[in-house]
């Protein structure tokens, strides 16, 4: 995989193909994952990390490593993806030094650095994991206007024989072009995420339970459950990536329709009466109407999820068969016969599980958080009743990732 000297044109062609790939993605996490994967393909690196600038520090944005987490190669995630870890933005670390100077840095052996250098290689990751870092290519990710967005570190180049080798010096000249496109993609992904979070904050003004953390978790759970489901179904990796990216965003918006429900019901600190709950059920329809003027895949998915995330696999959910595109206020309009099984869109079946898992695990004005074993018991019992059994199975297959997500997006109160 490693490119030798004199292969500049081949690298440029690869970079252009990669830029196309990045431009097809919407969510910032999916973009970071793709950037790292593509940079490793371009350079033959065994491992890599992206740090992003956040609140004046360098935050671990994405990591993958073929040796330690070999599944990273086929695009599956490891729980490490969701781990939080930050470095100060100063010149003492290698990554910090590159951030400050804005220049790429090529190192053949991380353990043979002169002690006179202002920065040192941090061995703690190697010591904790038993991994042995040798060659390093560390480069800044800067926006077109020169603004620092992050740092990418590529680790352990491999020669054509698959054995460790230094990075080709020509890469230091070509990769900044790639990094600039990467910066543009990250900026675009952040704008999308920001737009979604803005819609969520609007809903949050009304419903205190719809916090930013709750929607981030539901989005991440849904994306990872889908990934697990799709690997089992042998869905092509390209499709998985595209769908996972859209699903993460759409699942975050599952409850935006709550903005259409009155405060008296939404903020009631007790259990709802039958009538109140009947009104509350309309949040599904209100949400779907927000995405009515469907222009593309994402709107379609947002609509499916908003409308169908309270349907139940064996029936008995809501809103069921209904003319949800009508202009009239729904007062007096009855909800229809519930959908069942695969008539419920897959994305909604997945989001249903993600939403209930998160609602039960969290504090609500009307309930305390449940302990994990009680939550998992309920989900197991409801397999084939409330939930699609295959979705439940996909969920149980990735409990380590689910827990890592919960730890990454804690509720501000708890
Ligand atoms: P939510 O709080 O986001 O809850 C989402 C779903 O999680 C609920 O859908 C339900 O399937 C499940 N869930 C939440 N809490 C519990 C619980 O204590 N026990 C069990 N077995 N399941 C639970 P559901 O029931 O259709 O409710 C939709 C939304 O209506 C809820 O969203 C919440 O905003 C509101 N809501 C439901 N029940 C009450 C209530 O008693 N009081 C108030 N104030 N709001 C309620
Ligand atoms: C994000 O941009 O992913 C939200 C904030 C965070 O990850 O901590
Ligand atoms: C992340 O999603 O964790 C990093 C990107 C960002 O903070 O916008
Ligand atoms: Fe809901
Ligand atoms: Fe919810």
GROMACS .gro file of C-alpha atoms and ligand atoms in nm:
model
  478
    1UNK     CA    1   0.000   0.000   0.000
    2UNK     CA    2   0.288   0.235   0.064
    3UNK     CA    3   0.365   0.473  -0.220
    4UNK     CA    4   0.728   0.512  -0.304
    5UNK     CA    5   0.898   0.815  -0.452
    6UNK     CA    6   0.787   0.936  -0.794
    7UNK     CA    7   0.428   0.823  -0.758
    8UNK     CA    8   0.296   1.174  -0.714
    9UNK     CA    9   0.036   1.153  -0.990
   10UNK     CA   10  -0.104   0.831  -0.851
   11UNK     CA   11  -0.133   0.995  -0.512
   12UNK     CA   12  -0.311   1.298  -0.657
   13UNK     CA   13  -0.558   1.073  -0.836
   14UNK     CA   14  -0.621   0.891  -0.510
   15UNK     CA   15  -0.667   1.219  -0.329
   16UNK     CA   16  -0.929   1.335  -0.579
   17UNK     CA   17  -1.120   1.010  -0.548
   18UNK     CA   18  -1.106   1.045  -0.171
   19UNK     CA   19  -1.237   1.401  -0.181
   20UNK     CA   20  -1.545   1.272  -0.368
   21UNK     CA   21  -1.595   1.018  -0.093
   22UNK     CA   22  -1.574   1.285   0.179
   23UNK     CA   23  -1.816   1.513  -0.002
   24UNK     CA   24  -2.081   1.241   0.005
   25UNK     CA   25  -2.085   1.239   0.386
   26UNK     CA   26  -2.291   1.462   0.612
   27UNK     CA   27  -2.213   1.389   0.975
   28UNK     CA   28  -1.890   1.512   1.132
   29UNK     CA   29  -1.806   1.178   1.296
   30UNK     CA   30  -1.850   0.991   0.968
   31UNK     CA   31  -1.628   1.249   0.799
   32UNK     CA   32  -1.350   1.209   1.057
   33UNK     CA   33  -1.365   0.832   1.021
   34UNK     CA   34  -1.342   0.856   0.642
   35UNK     CA   35  -1.054   1.106   0.653
   36UNK     CA   36  -0.849   0.878   0.872
   37UNK     CA   37  -0.927   0.566   0.673
   38UNK     CA   38  -0.842   0.736   0.342
   39UNK     CA   39  -0.522   0.892   0.479
   40UNK     CA   40  -0.410   0.550   0.596
   41UNK     CA   41  -0.487   0.400   0.257
   42UNK     CA   42  -0.286   0.675   0.087
   43UNK     CA   43   0.017   0.621   0.310
   44UNK     CA   44  -0.003   0.256   0.408
   45UNK     CA   45  -0.008   0.349   0.777
   46UNK     CA   46  -0.101   0.075   1.023
   47UNK     CA   47  -0.269   0.315   1.263
   48UNK     CA   48  -0.374   0.675   1.294
   49UNK     CA   49  -0.540   0.931   1.513
   50UNK     CA   50  -0.718   1.257   1.445
   51UNK     CA   51  -0.722   1.527   1.709
   52UNK     CA   52  -0.968   1.812   1.671
   53UNK     CA   53  -0.940   2.155   1.828
   54UNK     CA   54  -1.217   2.195   2.082
   55UNK     CA   55  -1.237   2.452   2.363
   56UNK     CA   56  -0.869   2.542   2.321
   57UNK     CA   57  -0.749   2.183   2.356
   58UNK     CA   58  -0.675   1.897   2.120
   59UNK     CA   59  -0.948   1.638   2.163
   60UNK     CA   60  -0.918   1.279   2.046
   61UNK     CA   61  -1.151   1.289   1.746
   62UNK     CA   62  -1.096   0.948   1.594
   63UNK     CA   63  -0.852   0.662   1.624
   64UNK     CA   64  -0.798   0.345   1.431
   65UNK     CA   65  -0.535   0.081   1.442
   66UNK     CA   66  -0.520  -0.233   1.229
   67UNK     CA   67  -0.292  -0.415   1.468
   68UNK     CA   68  -0.478  -0.350   1.792
   69UNK     CA   69  -0.833  -0.331   1.654
   70UNK     CA   70  -0.815  -0.525   1.328
   71UNK     CA   71  -1.187  -0.484   1.267
   72UNK     CA   72  -1.113  -0.116   1.197
   73UNK     CA   73  -1.008  -0.221   0.849
   74UNK     CA   74  -1.357  -0.322   0.734
   75UNK     CA   75  -1.503  -0.005   0.876
   76UNK     CA   76  -1.642  -0.141   1.201
   77UNK     CA   77  -1.587   0.072   1.506
   78UNK     CA   78  -1.426  -0.007   1.832
   79UNK     CA   79  -1.551   0.149   2.155
   80UNK     CA   80  -1.234   0.358   2.164
   81UNK     CA   81  -1.399   0.572   1.901
   82UNK     CA   82  -1.621   0.717   2.168
   83UNK     CA   83  -1.356   0.770   2.430
   84UNK     CA   84  -1.281   1.122   2.544
   85UNK     CA   85  -0.921   1.226   2.583
   86UNK     CA   86  -0.761   1.568   2.535
   87UNK     CA   87  -0.412   1.724   2.510
   88UNK     CA   88  -0.318   2.083   2.590
   89UNK     CA   89  -0.252   2.300   2.286
   90UNK     CA   90   0.117   2.360   2.360
   91UNK     CA   91   0.452   2.261   2.211
   92UNK     CA   92   0.553   1.987   2.456
   93UNK     CA   93   0.381   1.701   2.276
   94UNK     CA   94   0.449   1.604   1.918
   95UNK     CA   95   0.090   1.670   1.821
   96UNK     CA   96   0.088   2.004   2.003
   97UNK     CA   97   0.414   2.105   1.834
   98UNK     CA   98   0.268   2.040   1.488
   99UNK     CA   99  -0.046   2.231   1.587
  100UNK     CA  100   0.160   2.534   1.688
  101UNK     CA  101   0.411   2.537   1.400
  102UNK     CA  102   0.153   2.440   1.138
  103UNK     CA  103   0.420   2.228   0.963
  104UNK     CA  104   0.408   1.852   0.895
  105UNK     CA  105   0.663   1.645   1.084
  106UNK     CA  106   0.811   1.318   0.962
  107UNK     CA  107   0.979   1.087   1.211
  108UNK     CA  108   1.142   0.751   1.131
  109UNK     CA  109   1.172   0.622   1.486
  110UNK     CA  110   0.969   0.775   1.765
  111UNK     CA  111   1.203   0.618   2.024
  112UNK     CA  112   1.517   0.773   1.875
  113UNK     CA  113   1.420   1.141   1.907
  114UNK     CA  114   1.699   1.371   2.024
  115UNK     CA  115   1.645   1.488   2.384
  116UNK     CA  116   1.730   1.842   2.266
  117UNK     CA  117   1.400   1.873   2.078
  118UNK     CA  118   1.129   2.085   2.243
  119UNK     CA  119   0.871   1.805   2.209
  120UNK     CA  120   0.874   1.445   2.322
  121UNK     CA  121   0.700   1.133   2.206
  122UNK     CA  122   0.441   1.021   2.460
  123UNK     CA  123   0.496   0.651   2.525
  124UNK     CA  124   0.197   0.600   2.752
  125UNK     CA  125  -0.032   0.465   2.477
  126UNK     CA  126   0.233   0.208   2.376
  127UNK     CA  127   0.292   0.117   2.740
  128UNK     CA  128  -0.077   0.064   2.805
  129UNK     CA  129  -0.145  -0.138   2.492
  130UNK     CA  130   0.182  -0.313   2.409
  131UNK     CA  131   0.179  -0.143   2.069
  132UNK     CA  132   0.517  -0.035   1.931
  133UNK     CA  133   0.519   0.298   1.750
  134UNK     CA  134   0.803   0.348   1.502
  135UNK     CA  135   0.749   0.586   1.211
  136UNK     CA  136   0.519   0.886   1.248
  137UNK     CA  137   0.378   1.138   1.006
  138UNK     CA  138   0.203   1.418   1.189
  139UNK     CA  139   0.032   1.696   0.996
  140UNK     CA  140  -0.194   1.990   1.071
  141UNK     CA  141  -0.548   2.006   0.935
  142UNK     CA  142  -0.603   2.370   0.839
  143UNK     CA  143  -0.902   2.536   0.677
  144UNK     CA  144  -0.859   2.732   0.353
  145UNK     CA  145  -0.814   3.054   0.551
  146UNK     CA  146  -0.531   2.894   0.752
  147UNK     CA  147  -0.734   2.837   1.067
  148UNK     CA  148  -0.619   2.526   1.261
  149UNK     CA  149  -0.893   2.263   1.289
  150UNK     CA  150  -0.699   1.965   1.410
  151UNK     CA  151  -0.398   1.739   1.373
  152UNK     CA  152  -0.373   1.402   1.204
  153UNK     CA  153  -0.112   1.153   1.313
  154UNK     CA  154  -0.035   0.854   1.095
  155UNK     CA  155   0.157   0.574   1.262
  156UNK     CA  156   0.385   0.294   1.132
  157UNK     CA  157   0.406   0.299   0.757
  158UNK     CA  158   0.442  -0.043   0.596
  159UNK     CA  159   0.650  -0.132   0.296
  160UNK     CA  160   0.512  -0.329  -0.002
  161UNK     CA  161   0.603  -0.646   0.192
  162UNK     CA  162   0.377  -0.536   0.478
  163UNK     CA  163   0.673  -0.483   0.709
  164UNK     CA  164   0.737  -0.160   0.900
  165UNK     CA  165   0.908   0.107   0.688
  166UNK     CA  166   0.956   0.484   0.708
  167UNK     CA  167   0.701   0.715   0.544
  168UNK     CA  168   0.814   0.833   0.200
  169UNK     CA  169   0.932   1.196   0.227
  170UNK     CA  170   0.720   1.291  -0.077
  171UNK     CA  171   0.409   1.226   0.132
  172UNK     CA  172   0.485   1.527   0.348
  173UNK     CA  173   0.451   1.735   0.030
  174UNK     CA  174   0.128   1.579  -0.098
  175UNK     CA  175  -0.072   1.512   0.214
  176UNK     CA  176  -0.131   1.880   0.300
  177UNK     CA  177  -0.350   1.899  -0.014
  178UNK     CA  178  -0.553   1.612   0.125
  179UNK     CA  179  -0.558   1.773   0.469
  180UNK     CA  180  -0.703   2.093   0.324
  181UNK     CA  181  -0.993   1.905   0.168
  182UNK     CA  182  -1.033   1.721   0.494
  183UNK     CA  183  -1.059   2.053   0.677
  184UNK     CA  184  -1.332   2.171   0.441
  185UNK     CA  185  -1.523   1.846   0.494
  186UNK     CA  186  -1.496   1.875   0.873
  187UNK     CA  187  -1.619   2.234   0.860
  188UNK     CA  188  -1.919   2.130   0.652
  189UNK     CA  189  -1.993   1.837   0.886
  190UNK     CA  190  -1.983   2.067   1.186
  191UNK     CA  191  -2.229   2.301   1.020
  192UNK     CA  192  -2.470   2.014   0.958
  193UNK     CA  193  -2.431   1.895   1.318
  194UNK     CA  194  -2.478   2.253   1.441
  195UNK     CA  195  -2.796   2.294   1.234
  196UNK     CA  196  -2.939   1.972   1.374
  197UNK     CA  197  -2.846   2.068   1.729
  198UNK     CA  198  -3.010   2.405   1.676
  199UNK     CA  199  -3.337   2.233   1.587
  200UNK     CA  200  -3.292   2.016   1.892
  201UNK     CA  201  -3.231   2.318   2.116
  202UNK     CA  202  -3.552   2.467   1.987
  203UNK     CA  203  -3.732   2.154   2.098
  204UNK     CA  204  -3.539   2.161   2.424
  205UNK     CA  205  -3.675   2.507   2.507
  206UNK     CA  206  -4.009   2.334   2.527
  207UNK     CA  207  -3.923   1.991   2.661
  208UNK     CA  208  -3.645   1.976   2.921
  209UNK     CA  209  -3.606   1.598   2.873
  210UNK     CA  210  -3.490   1.645   2.513
  211UNK     CA  211  -3.141   1.756   2.609
  212UNK     CA  212  -2.853   1.776   2.365
  213UNK     CA  213  -2.694   1.479   2.538
  214UNK     CA  214  -3.009   1.266   2.499
  215UNK     CA  215  -3.028   1.325   2.126
  216UNK     CA  216  -2.654   1.275   2.075
  217UNK     CA  217  -2.683   0.941   2.251
  218UNK     CA  218  -2.992   0.828   2.060
  219UNK     CA  219  -2.822   0.925   1.731
  220UNK     CA  220  -2.503   0.736   1.818
  221UNK     CA  221  -2.688   0.428   1.953
  222UNK     CA  222  -2.905   0.409   1.643
  223UNK     CA  223  -2.605   0.441   1.409
  224UNK     CA  224  -2.410   0.168   1.588
  225UNK     CA  225  -2.708  -0.069   1.619
  226UNK     CA  226  -2.761  -0.029   1.246
  227UNK     CA  227  -2.393  -0.101   1.181
  228UNK     CA  228  -2.412  -0.419   1.388
  229UNK     CA  229  -2.737  -0.527   1.217
  230UNK     CA  230  -2.598  -0.455   0.870
  231UNK     CA  231  -2.270  -0.645   0.922
  232UNK     CA  232  -2.472  -0.952   1.019
  233UNK     CA  233  -2.688  -0.907   0.708
  234UNK     CA  234  -2.373  -0.870   0.493
  235UNK     CA  235  -2.479  -0.531   0.361
  236UNK     CA  236  -2.201  -0.385   0.140
  237UNK     CA  237  -1.968  -0.160   0.340
  238UNK     CA  238  -2.029   0.140   0.117
  239UNK     CA  239  -2.401   0.119   0.184
  240UNK     CA  240  -2.342   0.074   0.557
  241UNK     CA  241  -2.131   0.388   0.572
  242UNK     CA  242  -2.379   0.601   0.383
  243UNK     CA  243  -2.682   0.477   0.576
  244UNK     CA  244  -2.512   0.497   0.912
  245UNK     CA  245  -2.420   0.858   0.849
  246UNK     CA  246  -2.776   0.958   0.755
  247UNK     CA  247  -2.931   0.753   1.035
  248UNK     CA  248  -2.722   0.918   1.302
  249UNK     CA  249  -2.853   1.261   1.204
  250UNK     CA  250  -3.214   1.153   1.147
  251UNK     CA  251  -3.235   0.963   1.477
  252UNK     CA  252  -3.125   1.277   1.661
  253UNK     CA  253  -3.441   1.443   1.533
  254UNK     CA  254  -3.688   1.168   1.633
  255UNK     CA  255  -3.875   1.384   1.886
  256UNK     CA  256  -3.859   1.734   1.732
  257UNK     CA  257  -4.236   1.708   1.689
  258UNK     CA  258  -4.267   1.759   2.064
  259UNK     CA  259  -4.244   2.134   1.988
  260UNK     CA  260  -4.609   2.102   1.879
  261UNK     CA  261  -4.731   1.973   2.217
  262UNK     CA  262  -4.846   2.217   2.487
  263UNK     CA  263  -4.634   2.295   2.794
  264UNK     CA  264  -4.900   2.172   3.035
  265UNK     CA  265  -4.854   1.821   2.898
  266UNK     CA  266  -4.489   1.829   2.799
  267UNK     CA  267  -4.362   1.959   3.133
  268UNK     CA  268  -4.601   1.770   3.360
  269UNK     CA  269  -4.394   1.627   3.645
  270UNK     CA  270  -4.628   1.330   3.692
  271UNK     CA  271  -4.775   1.050   3.487
  272UNK     CA  272  -5.001   1.166   3.203
  273UNK     CA  273  -5.376   1.102   3.200
  274UNK     CA  274  -5.520   0.903   2.909
  275UNK     CA  275  -5.630   1.219   2.726
  276UNK     CA  276  -5.297   1.388   2.780
  277UNK     CA  277  -5.111   1.085   2.647
  278UNK     CA  278  -5.342   1.077   2.343
  279UNK     CA  279  -5.239   1.438   2.269
  280UNK     CA  280  -4.873   1.358   2.331
  281UNK     CA  281  -4.888   1.086   2.066
  282UNK     CA  282  -4.931   1.354   1.802
  283UNK     CA  283  -4.565   1.450   1.840
  284UNK     CA  284  -4.495   1.177   1.584
  285UNK     CA  285  -4.721   1.341   1.325
  286UNK     CA  286  -4.601   1.695   1.398
  287UNK     CA  287  -4.242   1.576   1.357
  288UNK     CA  288  -4.316   1.407   1.025
  289UNK     CA  289  -4.477   1.726   0.893
  290UNK     CA  290  -4.153   1.917   0.949
  291UNK     CA  291  -3.993   1.697   0.683
  292UNK     CA  292  -4.290   1.699   0.450
  293UNK     CA  293  -4.130   1.884   0.163
  294UNK     CA  294  -3.896   1.594   0.118
  295UNK     CA  295  -3.603   1.681  -0.103
  296UNK     CA  296  -3.368   1.393  -0.046
  297UNK     CA  297  -3.264   1.077   0.140
  298UNK     CA  298  -3.209   1.257   0.467
  299UNK     CA  299  -3.554   1.421   0.481
  300UNK     CA  300  -3.715   1.090   0.392
  301UNK     CA  301  -3.532   0.916   0.675
  302UNK     CA  302  -3.611   1.195   0.922
  303UNK     CA  303  -3.977   1.161   0.827
  304UNK     CA  304  -3.983   0.782   0.868
  305UNK     CA  305  -3.821   0.803   1.209
  306UNK     CA  306  -4.028   1.094   1.345
  307UNK     CA  307  -4.352   0.929   1.234
  308UNK     CA  308  -4.278   0.565   1.320
  309UNK     CA  309  -4.047   0.555   1.623
  310UNK     CA  310  -4.338   0.460   1.854
  311UNK     CA  311  -4.474   0.174   1.643
  312UNK     CA  312  -4.426  -0.170   1.798
  313UNK     CA  313  -4.302  -0.482   1.616
  314UNK     CA  314  -4.606  -0.693   1.716
  315UNK     CA  315  -4.849  -0.400   1.678
  316UNK     CA  316  -5.017  -0.177   1.934
  317UNK     CA  317  -4.793   0.125   1.879
  318UNK     CA  318  -4.881   0.462   1.723
  319UNK     CA  319  -4.966   0.659   1.511
  320UNK     CA  320  -5.054   0.370   1.276
  321UNK     CA  321  -5.235   0.417   0.943
  322UNK     CA  322  -5.308   0.786   0.930
  323UNK     CA  323  -5.340   1.074   0.690
  324UNK     CA  324  -5.050   1.258   0.846
  325UNK     CA  325  -5.001   1.508   0.565
  326UNK     CA  326  -5.335   1.680   0.616
  327UNK     CA  327  -5.346   2.052   0.681
  328UNK     CA  328  -5.611   2.043   0.953
  329UNK     CA  329  -5.525   2.053   1.319
  330UNK     CA  330  -5.552   1.698   1.447
  331UNK     CA  331  -5.811   1.765   1.720
  332UNK     CA  332  -6.066   1.491   1.705
  333UNK     CA  333  -5.880   1.303   1.433
  334UNK     CA  334  -5.827   0.945   1.547
  335UNK     CA  335  -5.502   0.761   1.505
  336UNK     CA  336  -5.517   0.460   1.276
  337UNK     CA  337  -5.449   0.088   1.298
  338UNK     CA  338  -5.092   0.025   1.411
  339UNK     CA  339  -4.825  -0.100   1.174
  340UNK     CA  340  -4.644  -0.427   1.248
  341UNK     CA  341  -4.317  -0.601   1.160
  342UNK     CA  342  -4.133  -0.499   0.848
  343UNK     CA  343  -4.407  -0.256   0.748
  344UNK     CA  344  -4.234  -0.033   1.006
  345UNK     CA  345  -3.926   0.121   0.839
  346UNK     CA  346  -3.599  -0.033   0.966
  347UNK     CA  347  -3.464   0.307   1.075
  348UNK     CA  348  -3.771   0.353   1.296
  349UNK     CA  349  -3.741   0.001   1.442
  350UNK     CA  350  -3.382   0.081   1.536
  351UNK     CA  351  -3.457   0.427   1.675
  352UNK     CA  352  -3.743   0.284   1.884
  353UNK     CA  353  -3.497   0.064   2.069
  354UNK     CA  354  -3.235   0.340   2.101
  355UNK     CA  355  -3.497   0.583   2.236
  356UNK     CA  356  -3.650   0.349   2.494
  357UNK     CA  357  -3.306   0.230   2.608
  358UNK     CA  358  -3.205   0.591   2.664
  359UNK     CA  359  -3.536   0.702   2.822
  360UNK     CA  360  -3.522   0.417   3.075
  361UNK     CA  361  -3.153   0.473   3.154
  362UNK     CA  362  -3.205   0.848   3.212
  363UNK     CA  363  -3.387   1.071   3.456
  364UNK     CA  364  -3.721   1.211   3.341
  365UNK     CA  365  -3.941   1.460   3.525
  366UNK     CA  366  -4.176   1.167   3.587
  367UNK     CA  367  -3.925   0.887   3.661
  368UNK     CA  368  -3.581   0.803   3.804
  369UNK     CA  369  -3.312   0.636   3.592
  370UNK     CA  370  -3.339   0.257   3.598
  371UNK     CA  371  -3.035   0.039   3.678
  372UNK     CA  372  -2.878  -0.115   3.370
  373UNK     CA  373  -2.984  -0.476   3.438
  374UNK     CA  374  -3.346  -0.373   3.471
  375UNK     CA  375  -3.329  -0.184   3.140
  376UNK     CA  376  -3.167  -0.478   2.961
  377UNK     CA  377  -3.421  -0.720   3.112
  378UNK     CA  378  -3.708  -0.515   2.974
  379UNK     CA  379  -3.548  -0.499   2.629
  380UNK     CA  380  -3.492  -0.875   2.626
  381UNK     CA  381  -3.853  -0.937   2.734
  382UNK     CA  382  -3.986  -0.699   2.469
  383UNK     CA  383  -3.794  -0.869   2.185
  384UNK     CA  384  -4.062  -0.977   1.938
  385UNK     CA  385  -4.323  -0.762   2.114
  386UNK     CA  386  -4.218  -0.398   2.126
  387UNK     CA  387  -3.892  -0.452   1.937
  388UNK     CA  388  -3.772  -0.626   1.623
  389UNK     CA  389  -3.580  -0.936   1.749
  390UNK     CA  390  -3.300  -0.888   1.497
  391UNK     CA  391  -3.252  -0.529   1.613
  392UNK     CA  392  -3.241  -0.645   1.976
  393UNK     CA  393  -2.977  -0.901   1.882
  394UNK     CA  394  -2.769  -0.636   1.703
  395UNK     CA  395  -2.796  -0.417   2.014
  396UNK     CA  396  -2.679  -0.689   2.253
  397UNK     CA  397  -2.384  -0.768   2.025
  398UNK     CA  398  -2.232  -0.421   2.088
  399UNK     CA  399  -2.282  -0.357   2.460
  400UNK     CA  400  -1.924  -0.230   2.498
  401UNK     CA  401  -1.988   0.037   2.235
  402UNK     CA  402  -2.327   0.125   2.387
  403UNK     CA  403  -2.163   0.182   2.726
  404UNK     CA  404  -1.885   0.391   2.572
  405UNK     CA  405  -2.145   0.614   2.407
  406UNK     CA  406  -2.330   0.657   2.736
  407UNK     CA  407  -2.004   0.764   2.901
  408UNK     CA  408  -1.918   1.005   2.623
  409UNK     CA  409  -2.245   1.201   2.635
  410UNK     CA  410  -2.340   1.224   3.005
  411UNK     CA  411  -2.642   1.425   3.120
  412UNK     CA  412  -2.536   1.759   3.268
  413UNK     CA  413  -2.735   1.695   3.590
  414UNK     CA  414  -2.631   1.338   3.675
  415LIG     P1  415  -3.963   0.971   2.634
  415LIG     O1  416  -3.954   1.011   2.777
  415LIG     O2  417  -3.845   1.006   2.545
  415LIG     O3  418  -3.985   0.815   2.630
  415LIG     C1  419  -3.972   0.741   2.511
  415LIG     C2  420  -4.030   0.603   2.527
  415LIG     O4  421  -3.955   0.530   2.625
  415LIG     C3  422  -4.173   0.599   2.578
  415LIG     O5  423  -4.266   0.616   2.472
  415LIG     C4  424  -4.179   0.456   2.634
  415LIG     O6  425  -4.190   0.361   2.530
  415LIG     C5  426  -4.041   0.441   2.695
  415LIG     N1  427  -4.048   0.479   2.839
  415LIG     C6  428  -4.017   0.597   2.896
  415LIG     N2  429  -4.033   0.593   3.028
  415LIG     C7  430  -4.078   0.469   3.059
  415LIG     C8  431  -4.113   0.402   3.182
  415LIG     O7  432  -4.107   0.459   3.291
  415LIG     N3  433  -4.152   0.271   3.171
  415LIG     C9  434  -4.158   0.206   3.050
  415LIG     N4  435  -4.197   0.077   3.049
  415LIG     N5  436  -4.127   0.266   2.933
  415LIG    C10  437  -4.088   0.396   2.939
  415LIG     P2  438  -4.416   0.665   2.508
  415LIG     O8  439  -4.467   0.591   2.626
  415LIG     O9  440  -4.494   0.655   2.382
  415LIG    O10  441  -4.399   0.816   2.550
  415LIG    C11  442  -4.365   0.915   2.456
  415LIG    C12  443  -4.330   1.042   2.527
  415LIG    O11  444  -4.443   1.087   2.604
  415LIG    C13  445  -4.217   1.028   2.630
  415LIG    O12  446  -4.093   1.038   2.568
  415LIG    C14  447  -4.246   1.144   2.724
  415LIG    O13  448  -4.203   1.267   2.666
  415LIG    C15  449  -4.398   1.148   2.725
  415LIG     N6  450  -4.453   1.071   2.838
  415LIG    C16  451  -4.489   0.941   2.838
  415LIG     N7  452  -4.538   0.906   2.958
  415LIG    C17  453  -4.531   1.018   3.037
  415LIG    C18  454  -4.568   1.047   3.172
  415LIG    O14  455  -4.618   0.962   3.247
  415LIG     N8  456  -4.548   1.175   3.219
  415LIG    C19  457  -4.496   1.272   3.138
  415LIG     N9  458  -4.478   1.394   3.190
  415LIG    N10  459  -4.458   1.247   3.009
  415LIG    C20  460  -4.478   1.122   2.961
  416LIG     C1  461  -1.958   1.667   1.876
  416LIG     O1  462  -1.924   1.757   1.800
  416LIG     O2  463  -1.937   1.550   1.851
  416LIG     C2  464  -2.031   1.699   2.004
  416LIG     C3  465  -1.945   1.728   2.122
  416LIG     C4  466  -1.859   1.614   2.170
  416LIG     O3  467  -1.839   1.519   2.098
  416LIG     O4  468  -1.809   1.620   2.282
  417LIG     C1  469  -1.621   1.511   1.727
  417LIG     O1  470  -1.727   1.494   1.671
  417LIG     O2  471  -1.590   1.452   1.829
  417LIG     C2  472  -1.521   1.608   1.674
  417LIG     C3  473  -1.572   1.709   1.576
  417LIG     C4  474  -1.623   1.832   1.639
  417LIG     O3  475  -1.598   1.861   1.755
  417LIG     O4  476  -1.695   1.905   1.571
  418LIG    FE1  477  -4.109   1.009   2.080
  419LIG    FE1  478  -3.683   1.072   2.294
   0.00000   0.00000   0.00000
